[in-house]
């Protein structure tokens, strides 16, 4: 791979307009994570009774 086509990952990650929260995770992420865990537990209990 030539130097012209090389991606500068450090500069890309340090950009200010990246679609990531500035620090930590947003509350929506924790809500989605909690819903996923609840769904998995419900599915586990449901199929364990079969």
mmCIF entry with sequence, helices, sheets and N, C-alpha, C, O atoms, coordinates in Angstrom:
data_MODEL
# 
_entry.id   MODEL 
# 
_entity.id                         1 
_entity.type                       polymer 
_entity.pdbx_number_of_molecules   1 
# 
_entity_poly.entity_id                      1 
_entity_poly.type                           'polypeptide(L)' 
_entity_poly.nstd_linkage                   no 
_entity_poly.nstd_monomer                   no 
_entity_poly.pdbx_seq_one_letter_code       
;(UNK)(UNK)(UNK)(UNK)(UNK)(UNK)(UNK)(UNK)(UNK)(UNK)(UNK)(UNK)(UNK)(UNK)(UNK)(UNK)
(UNK)(UNK)(UNK)(UNK)(UNK)(UNK)(UNK)(UNK)(UNK)(UNK)(UNK)(UNK)(UNK)(UNK)(UNK)(UNK)
(UNK)(UNK)(UNK)(UNK)(UNK)(UNK)(UNK)(UNK)(UNK)(UNK)(UNK)(UNK)(UNK)(UNK)(UNK)(UNK)
(UNK)(UNK)
;
_entity_poly.pdbx_seq_one_letter_code_can   XXXXXXXXXXXXXXXXXXXXXXXXXXXXXXXXXXXXXXXXXXXXXXXXXX 
_entity_poly.pdbx_strand_id                 A 
# 
loop_
_entity_poly_seq.entity_id 
_entity_poly_seq.num 
_entity_poly_seq.mon_id 
_entity_poly_seq.hetero 
1 1  UNK n 
1 2  UNK n 
1 3  UNK n 
1 4  UNK n 
1 5  UNK n 
1 6  UNK n 
1 7  UNK n 
1 8  UNK n 
1 9  UNK n 
1 10 UNK n 
1 11 UNK n 
1 12 UNK n 
1 13 UNK n 
1 14 UNK n 
1 15 UNK n 
1 16 UNK n 
1 17 UNK n 
1 18 UNK n 
1 19 UNK n 
1 20 UNK n 
1 21 UNK n 
1 22 UNK n 
1 23 UNK n 
1 24 UNK n 
1 25 UNK n 
1 26 UNK n 
1 27 UNK n 
1 28 UNK n 
1 29 UNK n 
1 30 UNK n 
1 31 UNK n 
1 32 UNK n 
1 33 UNK n 
1 34 UNK n 
1 35 UNK n 
1 36 UNK n 
1 37 UNK n 
1 38 UNK n 
1 39 UNK n 
1 40 UNK n 
1 41 UNK n 
1 42 UNK n 
1 43 UNK n 
1 44 UNK n 
1 45 UNK n 
1 46 UNK n 
1 47 UNK n 
1 48 UNK n 
1 49 UNK n 
1 50 UNK n 
# 
_struct_asym.id          A 
_struct_asym.entity_id   1 
# 
loop_
_struct_conf.conf_type_id 
_struct_conf.id 
_struct_conf.pdbx_PDB_helix_id 
_struct_conf.beg_label_comp_id 
_struct_conf.beg_label_asym_id 
_struct_conf.beg_label_seq_id 
_struct_conf.pdbx_beg_PDB_ins_code 
_struct_conf.end_label_comp_id 
_struct_conf.end_label_asym_id 
_struct_conf.end_label_seq_id 
_struct_conf.pdbx_end_PDB_ins_code 
_struct_conf.beg_auth_comp_id 
_struct_conf.beg_auth_asym_id 
_struct_conf.beg_auth_seq_id 
_struct_conf.end_auth_comp_id 
_struct_conf.end_auth_asym_id 
_struct_conf.end_auth_seq_id 
_struct_conf.pdbx_PDB_helix_class 
_struct_conf.details 
_struct_conf.pdbx_PDB_helix_length 
HELX_P HELX_P1 AA1 UNK A 9  ? UNK A 13 ? UNK A 9  UNK A 13 1 ? 5  
HELX_P HELX_P2 AA2 UNK A 27 ? UNK A 48 ? UNK A 27 UNK A 48 1 ? 22 
# 
_struct_conf_type.id          HELX_P 
_struct_conf_type.criteria    ? 
_struct_conf_type.reference   ? 
# 
loop_
_atom_site.group_PDB 
_atom_site.id 
_atom_site.type_symbol 
_atom_site.label_atom_id 
_atom_site.label_alt_id 
_atom_site.label_comp_id 
_atom_site.label_asym_id 
_atom_site.label_entity_id 
_atom_site.label_seq_id 
_atom_site.pdbx_PDB_ins_code 
_atom_site.Cartn_x 
_atom_site.Cartn_y 
_atom_site.Cartn_z 
_atom_site.occupancy 
_atom_site.B_iso_or_equiv 
_atom_site.pdbx_formal_charge 
_atom_site.auth_seq_id 
_atom_site.auth_comp_id 
_atom_site.auth_asym_id 
_atom_site.auth_atom_id 
_atom_site.pdbx_PDB_model_num 
ATOM 1   N N  . UNK A 1 1  ? 0.847   -1.177  0.000  1.00 0.00 ? 1  UNK A N  1 
ATOM 2   C CA . UNK A 1 1  ? 0.000   0.000   0.000  1.00 0.00 ? 1  UNK A CA 1 
ATOM 3   C C  . UNK A 1 1  ? 0.893   1.241   0.000  1.00 0.00 ? 1  UNK A C  1 
ATOM 4   O O  . UNK A 1 1  ? 1.829   1.339   0.793  1.00 0.00 ? 1  UNK A O  1 
ATOM 5   N N  . UNK A 1 2  ? 0.607   2.154   -0.865 1.00 0.00 ? 2  UNK A N  1 
ATOM 6   C CA . UNK A 1 2  ? 1.441   3.345   -0.973 1.00 0.00 ? 2  UNK A CA 1 
ATOM 7   C C  . UNK A 1 2  ? 1.080   4.358   0.113  1.00 0.00 ? 2  UNK A C  1 
ATOM 8   O O  . UNK A 1 2  ? 0.025   4.264   0.740  1.00 0.00 ? 2  UNK A O  1 
ATOM 9   N N  . UNK A 1 3  ? 1.964   5.317   0.323  1.00 0.00 ? 3  UNK A N  1 
ATOM 10  C CA . UNK A 1 3  ? 1.745   6.324   1.367  1.00 0.00 ? 3  UNK A CA 1 
ATOM 11  C C  . UNK A 1 3  ? 0.570   7.242   1.027  1.00 0.00 ? 3  UNK A C  1 
ATOM 12  O O  . UNK A 1 3  ? -0.064  7.784   1.932  1.00 0.00 ? 3  UNK A O  1 
ATOM 13  N N  . UNK A 1 4  ? 0.272   7.425   -0.257 1.00 0.00 ? 4  UNK A N  1 
ATOM 14  C CA . UNK A 1 4  ? -0.823  8.318   -0.639 1.00 0.00 ? 4  UNK A CA 1 
ATOM 15  C C  . UNK A 1 4  ? -2.176  7.723   -0.253 1.00 0.00 ? 4  UNK A C  1 
ATOM 16  O O  . UNK A 1 4  ? -3.092  8.458   0.118  1.00 0.00 ? 4  UNK A O  1 
ATOM 17  N N  . UNK A 1 5  ? -2.308  6.410   -0.336 1.00 0.00 ? 5  UNK A N  1 
ATOM 18  C CA . UNK A 1 5  ? -3.584  5.755   -0.052 1.00 0.00 ? 5  UNK A CA 1 
ATOM 19  C C  . UNK A 1 5  ? -3.726  5.309   1.404  1.00 0.00 ? 5  UNK A C  1 
ATOM 20  O O  . UNK A 1 5  ? -4.763  4.769   1.789  1.00 0.00 ? 5  UNK A O  1 
ATOM 21  N N  . UNK A 1 6  ? -2.703  5.529   2.202  1.00 0.00 ? 6  UNK A N  1 
ATOM 22  C CA . UNK A 1 6  ? -2.722  5.092   3.597  1.00 0.00 ? 6  UNK A CA 1 
ATOM 23  C C  . UNK A 1 6  ? -3.686  5.966   4.405  1.00 0.00 ? 6  UNK A C  1 
ATOM 24  O O  . UNK A 1 6  ? -3.667  7.193   4.308  1.00 0.00 ? 6  UNK A O  1 
ATOM 25  N N  . UNK A 1 7  ? -4.520  5.308   5.198  1.00 0.00 ? 7  UNK A N  1 
ATOM 26  C CA . UNK A 1 7  ? -5.504  6.036   6.000  1.00 0.00 ? 7  UNK A CA 1 
ATOM 27  C C  . UNK A 1 7  ? -4.860  6.436   7.319  1.00 0.00 ? 7  UNK A C  1 
ATOM 28  O O  . UNK A 1 7  ? -4.253  5.612   8.002  1.00 0.00 ? 7  UNK A O  1 
ATOM 29  N N  . UNK A 1 8  ? -4.999  7.706   7.668  1.00 0.00 ? 8  UNK A N  1 
ATOM 30  C CA . UNK A 1 8  ? -4.465  8.202   8.939  1.00 0.00 ? 8  UNK A CA 1 
ATOM 31  C C  . UNK A 1 8  ? -5.513  7.971   10.019 1.00 0.00 ? 8  UNK A C  1 
ATOM 32  O O  . UNK A 1 8  ? -6.354  8.833   10.274 1.00 0.00 ? 8  UNK A O  1 
ATOM 33  N N  . UNK A 1 9  ? -5.458  6.784   10.659 1.00 0.00 ? 9  UNK A N  1 
ATOM 34  C CA . UNK A 1 9  ? -6.490  6.386   11.620 1.00 0.00 ? 9  UNK A CA 1 
ATOM 35  C C  . UNK A 1 9  ? -6.485  7.279   12.852 1.00 0.00 ? 9  UNK A C  1 
ATOM 36  O O  . UNK A 1 9  ? -7.543  7.594   13.397 1.00 0.00 ? 9  UNK A O  1 
ATOM 37  N N  . UNK A 1 10 ? -5.293  7.691   13.297 1.00 0.00 ? 10 UNK A N  1 
ATOM 38  C CA . UNK A 1 10 ? -5.223  8.540   14.491 1.00 0.00 ? 10 UNK A CA 1 
ATOM 39  C C  . UNK A 1 10 ? -5.925  9.877   14.243 1.00 0.00 ? 10 UNK A C  1 
ATOM 40  O O  . UNK A 1 10 ? -6.698  10.345  15.079 1.00 0.00 ? 10 UNK A O  1 
ATOM 41  N N  . UNK A 1 11 ? -5.652  10.478  13.104 1.00 0.00 ? 11 UNK A N  1 
ATOM 42  C CA . UNK A 1 11 ? -6.300  11.756  12.778 1.00 0.00 ? 11 UNK A CA 1 
ATOM 43  C C  . UNK A 1 11 ? -7.800  11.567  12.588 1.00 0.00 ? 11 UNK A C  1 
ATOM 44  O O  . UNK A 1 11 ? -8.594  12.434  12.951 1.00 0.00 ? 11 UNK A O  1 
ATOM 45  N N  . UNK A 1 12 ? -8.180  10.431  12.017 1.00 0.00 ? 12 UNK A N  1 
ATOM 46  C CA . UNK A 1 12 ? -9.593  10.136  11.788 1.00 0.00 ? 12 UNK A CA 1 
ATOM 47  C C  . UNK A 1 12 ? -10.334 9.978   13.115 1.00 0.00 ? 12 UNK A C  1 
ATOM 48  O O  . UNK A 1 12 ? -11.463 10.448  13.258 1.00 0.00 ? 12 UNK A O  1 
ATOM 49  N N  . UNK A 1 13 ? -9.695  9.312   14.093 1.00 0.00 ? 13 UNK A N  1 
ATOM 50  C CA . UNK A 1 13 ? -10.341 9.099   15.383 1.00 0.00 ? 13 UNK A CA 1 
ATOM 51  C C  . UNK A 1 13 ? -10.385 10.370  16.230 1.00 0.00 ? 13 UNK A C  1 
ATOM 52  O O  . UNK A 1 13 ? -11.261 10.514  17.083 1.00 0.00 ? 13 UNK A O  1 
ATOM 53  N N  . UNK A 1 14 ? -9.461  11.280  16.006 1.00 0.00 ? 14 UNK A N  1 
ATOM 54  C CA . UNK A 1 14 ? -9.409  12.504  16.804 1.00 0.00 ? 14 UNK A CA 1 
ATOM 55  C C  . UNK A 1 14 ? -10.255 13.630  16.209 1.00 0.00 ? 14 UNK A C  1 
ATOM 56  O O  . UNK A 1 14 ? -10.287 14.734  16.752 1.00 0.00 ? 14 UNK A O  1 
ATOM 57  N N  . UNK A 1 15 ? -10.936 13.359  15.104 1.00 0.00 ? 15 UNK A N  1 
ATOM 58  C CA . UNK A 1 15 ? -11.781 14.388  14.496 1.00 0.00 ? 15 UNK A CA 1 
ATOM 59  C C  . UNK A 1 15 ? -12.921 14.759  15.427 1.00 0.00 ? 15 UNK A C  1 
ATOM 60  O O  . UNK A 1 15 ? -13.421 13.917  16.173 1.00 0.00 ? 15 UNK A O  1 
ATOM 61  N N  . UNK A 1 16 ? -13.330 16.015  15.384 1.00 0.00 ? 16 UNK A N  1 
ATOM 62  C CA . UNK A 1 16 ? -14.388 16.499  16.275 1.00 0.00 ? 16 UNK A CA 1 
ATOM 63  C C  . UNK A 1 16 ? -15.782 16.148  15.765 1.00 0.00 ? 16 UNK A C  1 
ATOM 64  O O  . UNK A 1 16 ? -16.730 16.132  16.550 1.00 0.00 ? 16 UNK A O  1 
ATOM 65  N N  . UNK A 1 17 ? -15.930 15.868  14.479 1.00 0.00 ? 17 UNK A N  1 
ATOM 66  C CA . UNK A 1 17 ? -17.266 15.642  13.915 1.00 0.00 ? 17 UNK A CA 1 
ATOM 67  C C  . UNK A 1 17 ? -17.618 14.160  13.816 1.00 0.00 ? 17 UNK A C  1 
ATOM 68  O O  . UNK A 1 17 ? -18.532 13.784  13.082 1.00 0.00 ? 17 UNK A O  1 
ATOM 69  N N  . UNK A 1 18 ? -16.884 13.308  14.562 1.00 0.00 ? 18 UNK A N  1 
ATOM 70  C CA . UNK A 1 18 ? -17.199 11.885  14.510 1.00 0.00 ? 18 UNK A CA 1 
ATOM 71  C C  . UNK A 1 18 ? -18.519 11.638  15.247 1.00 0.00 ? 18 UNK A C  1 
ATOM 72  O O  . UNK A 1 18 ? -18.828 12.345  16.207 1.00 0.00 ? 18 UNK A O  1 
ATOM 73  N N  . UNK A 1 19 ? -19.300 10.646  14.810 1.00 0.00 ? 19 UNK A N  1 
ATOM 74  C CA . UNK A 1 19 ? -20.620 10.420  15.413 1.00 0.00 ? 19 UNK A CA 1 
ATOM 75  C C  . UNK A 1 19 ? -20.563 9.613   16.703 1.00 0.00 ? 19 UNK A C  1 
ATOM 76  O O  . UNK A 1 19 ? -21.343 8.676   16.876 1.00 0.00 ? 19 UNK A O  1 
ATOM 77  N N  . UNK A 1 20 ? -19.660 9.958   17.603 1.00 0.00 ? 20 UNK A N  1 
ATOM 78  C CA . UNK A 1 20 ? -19.519 9.267   18.873 1.00 0.00 ? 20 UNK A CA 1 
ATOM 79  C C  . UNK A 1 20 ? -19.697 10.272  20.002 1.00 0.00 ? 20 UNK A C  1 
ATOM 80  O O  . UNK A 1 20 ? -19.376 11.449  19.837 1.00 0.00 ? 20 UNK A O  1 
ATOM 81  N N  . UNK A 1 21 ? -20.202 9.827   21.141 1.00 0.00 ? 21 UNK A N  1 
ATOM 82  C CA . UNK A 1 21 ? -20.304 10.759  22.267 1.00 0.00 ? 21 UNK A CA 1 
ATOM 83  C C  . UNK A 1 21 ? -18.925 11.215  22.727 1.00 0.00 ? 21 UNK A C  1 
ATOM 84  O O  . UNK A 1 21 ? -17.940 10.491  22.574 1.00 0.00 ? 21 UNK A O  1 
ATOM 85  N N  . UNK A 1 22 ? -18.861 12.412  23.287 1.00 0.00 ? 22 UNK A N  1 
ATOM 86  C CA . UNK A 1 22 ? -17.572 12.968  23.690 1.00 0.00 ? 22 UNK A CA 1 
ATOM 87  C C  . UNK A 1 22 ? -16.955 12.158  24.829 1.00 0.00 ? 22 UNK A C  1 
ATOM 88  O O  . UNK A 1 22 ? -15.752 11.896  24.824 1.00 0.00 ? 22 UNK A O  1 
ATOM 89  N N  . UNK A 1 23 ? -17.774 11.762  25.806 1.00 0.00 ? 23 UNK A N  1 
ATOM 90  C CA . UNK A 1 23 ? -17.241 11.004  26.935 1.00 0.00 ? 23 UNK A CA 1 
ATOM 91  C C  . UNK A 1 23 ? -18.300 10.027  27.419 1.00 0.00 ? 23 UNK A C  1 
ATOM 92  O O  . UNK A 1 23 ? -19.435 10.420  27.690 1.00 0.00 ? 23 UNK A O  1 
ATOM 93  N N  . UNK A 1 24 ? -17.936 8.766   27.527 1.00 0.00 ? 24 UNK A N  1 
ATOM 94  C CA . UNK A 1 24 ? -18.866 7.772   28.022 1.00 0.00 ? 24 UNK A CA 1 
ATOM 95  C C  . UNK A 1 24 ? -19.960 7.438   27.019 1.00 0.00 ? 24 UNK A C  1 
ATOM 96  O O  . UNK A 1 24 ? -19.870 7.778   25.839 1.00 0.00 ? 24 UNK A O  1 
ATOM 97  N N  . UNK A 1 25 ? -20.994 6.763   27.512 1.00 0.00 ? 25 UNK A N  1 
ATOM 98  C CA . UNK A 1 25 ? -22.099 6.355   26.660 1.00 0.00 ? 25 UNK A CA 1 
ATOM 99  C C  . UNK A 1 25 ? -23.341 7.156   27.018 1.00 0.00 ? 25 UNK A C  1 
ATOM 100 O O  . UNK A 1 25 ? -23.512 7.577   28.162 1.00 0.00 ? 25 UNK A O  1 
ATOM 101 N N  . UNK A 1 26 ? -24.186 7.357   26.051 1.00 0.00 ? 26 UNK A N  1 
ATOM 102 C CA . UNK A 1 26 ? -25.416 8.098   26.309 1.00 0.00 ? 26 UNK A CA 1 
ATOM 103 C C  . UNK A 1 26 ? -26.425 7.214   27.039 1.00 0.00 ? 26 UNK A C  1 
ATOM 104 O O  . UNK A 1 26 ? -26.267 5.995   27.101 1.00 0.00 ? 26 UNK A O  1 
ATOM 105 N N  . UNK A 1 27 ? -27.452 7.836   27.585 1.00 0.00 ? 27 UNK A N  1 
ATOM 106 C CA . UNK A 1 27 ? -28.479 7.089   28.330 1.00 0.00 ? 27 UNK A CA 1 
ATOM 107 C C  . UNK A 1 27 ? -29.248 6.170   27.402 1.00 0.00 ? 27 UNK A C  1 
ATOM 108 O O  . UNK A 1 27 ? -29.741 5.132   27.842 1.00 0.00 ? 27 UNK A O  1 
ATOM 109 N N  . UNK A 1 28 ? -29.362 6.519   26.136 1.00 0.00 ? 28 UNK A N  1 
ATOM 110 C CA . UNK A 1 28 ? -30.084 5.672   25.182 1.00 0.00 ? 28 UNK A CA 1 
ATOM 111 C C  . UNK A 1 28 ? -29.371 4.332   24.992 1.00 0.00 ? 28 UNK A C  1 
ATOM 112 O O  . UNK A 1 28 ? -30.023 3.301   24.827 1.00 0.00 ? 28 UNK A O  1 
ATOM 113 N N  . UNK A 1 29 ? -28.055 4.341   25.015 1.00 0.00 ? 29 UNK A N  1 
ATOM 114 C CA . UNK A 1 29 ? -27.291 3.104   24.882 1.00 0.00 ? 29 UNK A CA 1 
ATOM 115 C C  . UNK A 1 29 ? -27.603 2.156   26.038 1.00 0.00 ? 29 UNK A C  1 
ATOM 116 O O  . UNK A 1 29 ? -27.783 0.955   25.838 1.00 0.00 ? 29 UNK A O  1 
ATOM 117 N N  . UNK A 1 30 ? -27.664 2.716   27.257 1.00 0.00 ? 30 UNK A N  1 
ATOM 118 C CA . UNK A 1 30 ? -27.952 1.877   28.418 1.00 0.00 ? 30 UNK A CA 1 
ATOM 119 C C  . UNK A 1 30 ? -29.380 1.348   28.379 1.00 0.00 ? 30 UNK A C  1 
ATOM 120 O O  . UNK A 1 30 ? -29.625 0.223   28.815 1.00 0.00 ? 30 UNK A O  1 
ATOM 121 N N  . UNK A 1 31 ? -30.326 2.127   27.872 1.00 0.00 ? 31 UNK A N  1 
ATOM 122 C CA . UNK A 1 31 ? -31.708 1.657   27.744 1.00 0.00 ? 31 UNK A CA 1 
ATOM 123 C C  . UNK A 1 31 ? -31.777 0.502   26.750 1.00 0.00 ? 31 UNK A C  1 
ATOM 124 O O  . UNK A 1 31 ? -32.420 -0.512  27.022 1.00 0.00 ? 31 UNK A O  1 
ATOM 125 N N  . UNK A 1 32 ? -31.127 0.646   25.615 1.00 0.00 ? 32 UNK A N  1 
ATOM 126 C CA . UNK A 1 32 ? -31.118 -0.418  24.604 1.00 0.00 ? 32 UNK A CA 1 
ATOM 127 C C  . UNK A 1 32 ? -30.438 -1.670  25.158 1.00 0.00 ? 32 UNK A C  1 
ATOM 128 O O  . UNK A 1 32 ? -30.909 -2.785  24.935 1.00 0.00 ? 32 UNK A O  1 
ATOM 129 N N  . UNK A 1 33 ? -29.341 -1.487  25.873 1.00 0.00 ? 33 UNK A N  1 
ATOM 130 C CA . UNK A 1 33 ? -28.634 -2.623  26.464 1.00 0.00 ? 33 UNK A CA 1 
ATOM 131 C C  . UNK A 1 33 ? -29.513 -3.330  27.497 1.00 0.00 ? 33 UNK A C  1 
ATOM 132 O O  . UNK A 1 33 ? -29.549 -4.560  27.542 1.00 0.00 ? 33 UNK A O  1 
ATOM 133 N N  . UNK A 1 34 ? -30.214 -2.567  28.316 1.00 0.00 ? 34 UNK A N  1 
ATOM 134 C CA . UNK A 1 34 ? -31.104 -3.150  29.313 1.00 0.00 ? 34 UNK A CA 1 
ATOM 135 C C  . UNK A 1 34 ? -32.251 -3.906  28.650 1.00 0.00 ? 34 UNK A C  1 
ATOM 136 O O  . UNK A 1 34 ? -32.607 -4.999  29.089 1.00 0.00 ? 34 UNK A O  1 
ATOM 137 N N  . UNK A 1 35 ? -32.831 -3.331  27.596 1.00 0.00 ? 35 UNK A N  1 
ATOM 138 C CA . UNK A 1 35 ? -33.914 -4.013  26.883 1.00 0.00 ? 35 UNK A CA 1 
ATOM 139 C C  . UNK A 1 35 ? -33.430 -5.304  26.242 1.00 0.00 ? 35 UNK A C  1 
ATOM 140 O O  . UNK A 1 35 ? -34.154 -6.300  26.234 1.00 0.00 ? 35 UNK A O  1 
ATOM 141 N N  . UNK A 1 36 ? -32.226 -5.301  25.710 1.00 0.00 ? 36 UNK A N  1 
ATOM 142 C CA . UNK A 1 36 ? -31.659 -6.502  25.104 1.00 0.00 ? 36 UNK A CA 1 
ATOM 143 C C  . UNK A 1 36 ? -31.461 -7.598  26.150 1.00 0.00 ? 36 UNK A C  1 
ATOM 144 O O  . UNK A 1 36 ? -31.774 -8.762  25.898 1.00 0.00 ? 36 UNK A O  1 
ATOM 145 N N  . UNK A 1 37 ? -30.948 -7.233  27.310 1.00 0.00 ? 37 UNK A N  1 
ATOM 146 C CA . UNK A 1 37 ? -30.736 -8.210  28.378 1.00 0.00 ? 37 UNK A CA 1 
ATOM 147 C C  . UNK A 1 37 ? -32.074 -8.773  28.854 1.00 0.00 ? 37 UNK A C  1 
ATOM 148 O O  . UNK A 1 37 ? -32.203 -9.982  29.049 1.00 0.00 ? 37 UNK A O  1 
ATOM 149 N N  . UNK A 1 38 ? -33.073 -7.903  29.044 1.00 0.00 ? 38 UNK A N  1 
ATOM 150 C CA . UNK A 1 38 ? -34.399 -8.366  29.470 1.00 0.00 ? 38 UNK A CA 1 
ATOM 151 C C  . UNK A 1 38 ? -34.985 -9.315  28.427 1.00 0.00 ? 38 UNK A C  1 
ATOM 152 O O  . UNK A 1 38 ? -35.553 -10.348 28.780 1.00 0.00 ? 38 UNK A O  1 
ATOM 153 N N  . UNK A 1 39 ? -34.851 -8.973  27.151 1.00 0.00 ? 39 UNK A N  1 
ATOM 154 C CA . UNK A 1 39 ? -35.356 -9.832  26.078 1.00 0.00 ? 39 UNK A CA 1 
ATOM 155 C C  . UNK A 1 39 ? -34.683 -11.199 26.092 1.00 0.00 ? 39 UNK A C  1 
ATOM 156 O O  . UNK A 1 39 ? -35.352 -12.224 25.954 1.00 0.00 ? 39 UNK A O  1 
ATOM 157 N N  . UNK A 1 40 ? -33.368 -11.219 26.259 1.00 0.00 ? 40 UNK A N  1 
ATOM 158 C CA . UNK A 1 40 ? -32.647 -12.494 26.291 1.00 0.00 ? 40 UNK A CA 1 
ATOM 159 C C  . UNK A 1 40 ? -33.054 -13.346 27.487 1.00 0.00 ? 40 UNK A C  1 
ATOM 160 O O  . UNK A 1 40 ? -33.190 -14.563 27.361 1.00 0.00 ? 40 UNK A O  1 
ATOM 161 N N  . UNK A 1 41 ? -33.248 -12.722 28.640 1.00 0.00 ? 41 UNK A N  1 
ATOM 162 C CA . UNK A 1 41 ? -33.680 -13.466 29.827 1.00 0.00 ? 41 UNK A CA 1 
ATOM 163 C C  . UNK A 1 41 ? -35.075 -14.038 29.611 1.00 0.00 ? 41 UNK A C  1 
ATOM 164 O O  . UNK A 1 41 ? -35.324 -15.197 29.946 1.00 0.00 ? 41 UNK A O  1 
ATOM 165 N N  . UNK A 1 42 ? -35.988 -13.245 29.058 1.00 0.00 ? 42 UNK A N  1 
ATOM 166 C CA . UNK A 1 42 ? -37.359 -13.716 28.804 1.00 0.00 ? 42 UNK A CA 1 
ATOM 167 C C  . UNK A 1 42 ? -37.341 -14.877 27.816 1.00 0.00 ? 42 UNK A C  1 
ATOM 168 O O  . UNK A 1 42 ? -38.033 -15.874 28.025 1.00 0.00 ? 42 UNK A O  1 
ATOM 169 N N  . UNK A 1 43 ? -36.569 -14.764 26.756 1.00 0.00 ? 43 UNK A N  1 
ATOM 170 C CA . UNK A 1 43 ? -36.480 -15.846 25.775 1.00 0.00 ? 43 UNK A CA 1 
ATOM 171 C C  . UNK A 1 43 ? -35.879 -17.095 26.400 1.00 0.00 ? 43 UNK A C  1 
ATOM 172 O O  . UNK A 1 43 ? -36.331 -18.201 26.105 1.00 0.00 ? 43 UNK A O  1 
ATOM 173 N N  . UNK A 1 44 ? -34.878 -16.947 27.250 1.00 0.00 ? 44 UNK A N  1 
ATOM 174 C CA . UNK A 1 44 ? -34.243 -18.103 27.905 1.00 0.00 ? 44 UNK A CA 1 
ATOM 175 C C  . UNK A 1 44 ? -35.254 -18.818 28.792 1.00 0.00 ? 44 UNK A C  1 
ATOM 176 O O  . UNK A 1 44 ? -35.365 -20.043 28.743 1.00 0.00 ? 44 UNK A O  1 
ATOM 177 N N  . UNK A 1 45 ? -35.990 -18.067 29.599 1.00 0.00 ? 45 UNK A N  1 
ATOM 178 C CA . UNK A 1 45 ? -36.984 -18.673 30.495 1.00 0.00 ? 45 UNK A CA 1 
ATOM 179 C C  . UNK A 1 45 ? -38.102 -19.322 29.686 1.00 0.00 ? 45 UNK A C  1 
ATOM 180 O O  . UNK A 1 45 ? -38.568 -20.411 30.022 1.00 0.00 ? 45 UNK A O  1 
ATOM 181 N N  . UNK A 1 46 ? -38.523 -18.657 28.631 1.00 0.00 ? 46 UNK A N  1 
ATOM 182 C CA . UNK A 1 46 ? -39.616 -19.177 27.797 1.00 0.00 ? 46 UNK A CA 1 
ATOM 183 C C  . UNK A 1 46 ? -39.247 -20.515 27.167 1.00 0.00 ? 46 UNK A C  1 
ATOM 184 O O  . UNK A 1 46 ? -40.037 -21.458 27.202 1.00 0.00 ? 46 UNK A O  1 
ATOM 185 N N  . UNK A 1 47 ? -38.044 -20.602 26.587 1.00 0.00 ? 47 UNK A N  1 
ATOM 186 C CA . UNK A 1 47 ? -37.646 -21.830 25.906 1.00 0.00 ? 47 UNK A CA 1 
ATOM 187 C C  . UNK A 1 47 ? -37.170 -22.903 26.872 1.00 0.00 ? 47 UNK A C  1 
ATOM 188 O O  . UNK A 1 47 ? -37.153 -24.078 26.506 1.00 0.00 ? 47 UNK A O  1 
ATOM 189 N N  . UNK A 1 48 ? -36.787 -22.549 28.082 1.00 0.00 ? 48 UNK A N  1 
ATOM 190 C CA . UNK A 1 48 ? -36.366 -23.546 29.060 1.00 0.00 ? 48 UNK A CA 1 
ATOM 191 C C  . UNK A 1 48 ? -37.592 -24.317 29.577 1.00 0.00 ? 48 UNK A C  1 
ATOM 192 O O  . UNK A 1 48 ? -37.467 -25.465 30.005 1.00 0.00 ? 48 UNK A O  1 
ATOM 193 N N  . UNK A 1 49 ? -38.760 -23.693 29.537 1.00 0.00 ? 49 UNK A N  1 
ATOM 194 C CA . UNK A 1 49 ? -39.980 -24.357 30.002 1.00 0.00 ? 49 UNK A CA 1 
ATOM 195 C C  . UNK A 1 49 ? -40.534 -25.336 28.989 1.00 0.00 ? 49 UNK A C  1 
ATOM 196 O O  . UNK A 1 49 ? -41.388 -26.150 29.340 1.00 0.00 ? 49 UNK A O  1 
ATOM 197 N N  . UNK A 1 50 ? -40.090 -25.290 27.769 1.00 0.00 ? 50 UNK A N  1 
ATOM 198 C CA . UNK A 1 50 ? -40.593 -26.204 26.730 1.00 0.00 ? 50 UNK A CA 1 
ATOM 199 C C  . UNK A 1 50 ? -40.102 -27.624 26.957 1.00 0.00 ? 50 UNK A C  1 
ATOM 200 O O  . UNK A 1 50 ? -40.427 -28.522 26.181 1.00 0.00 ? 50 UNK A O  1 
# 
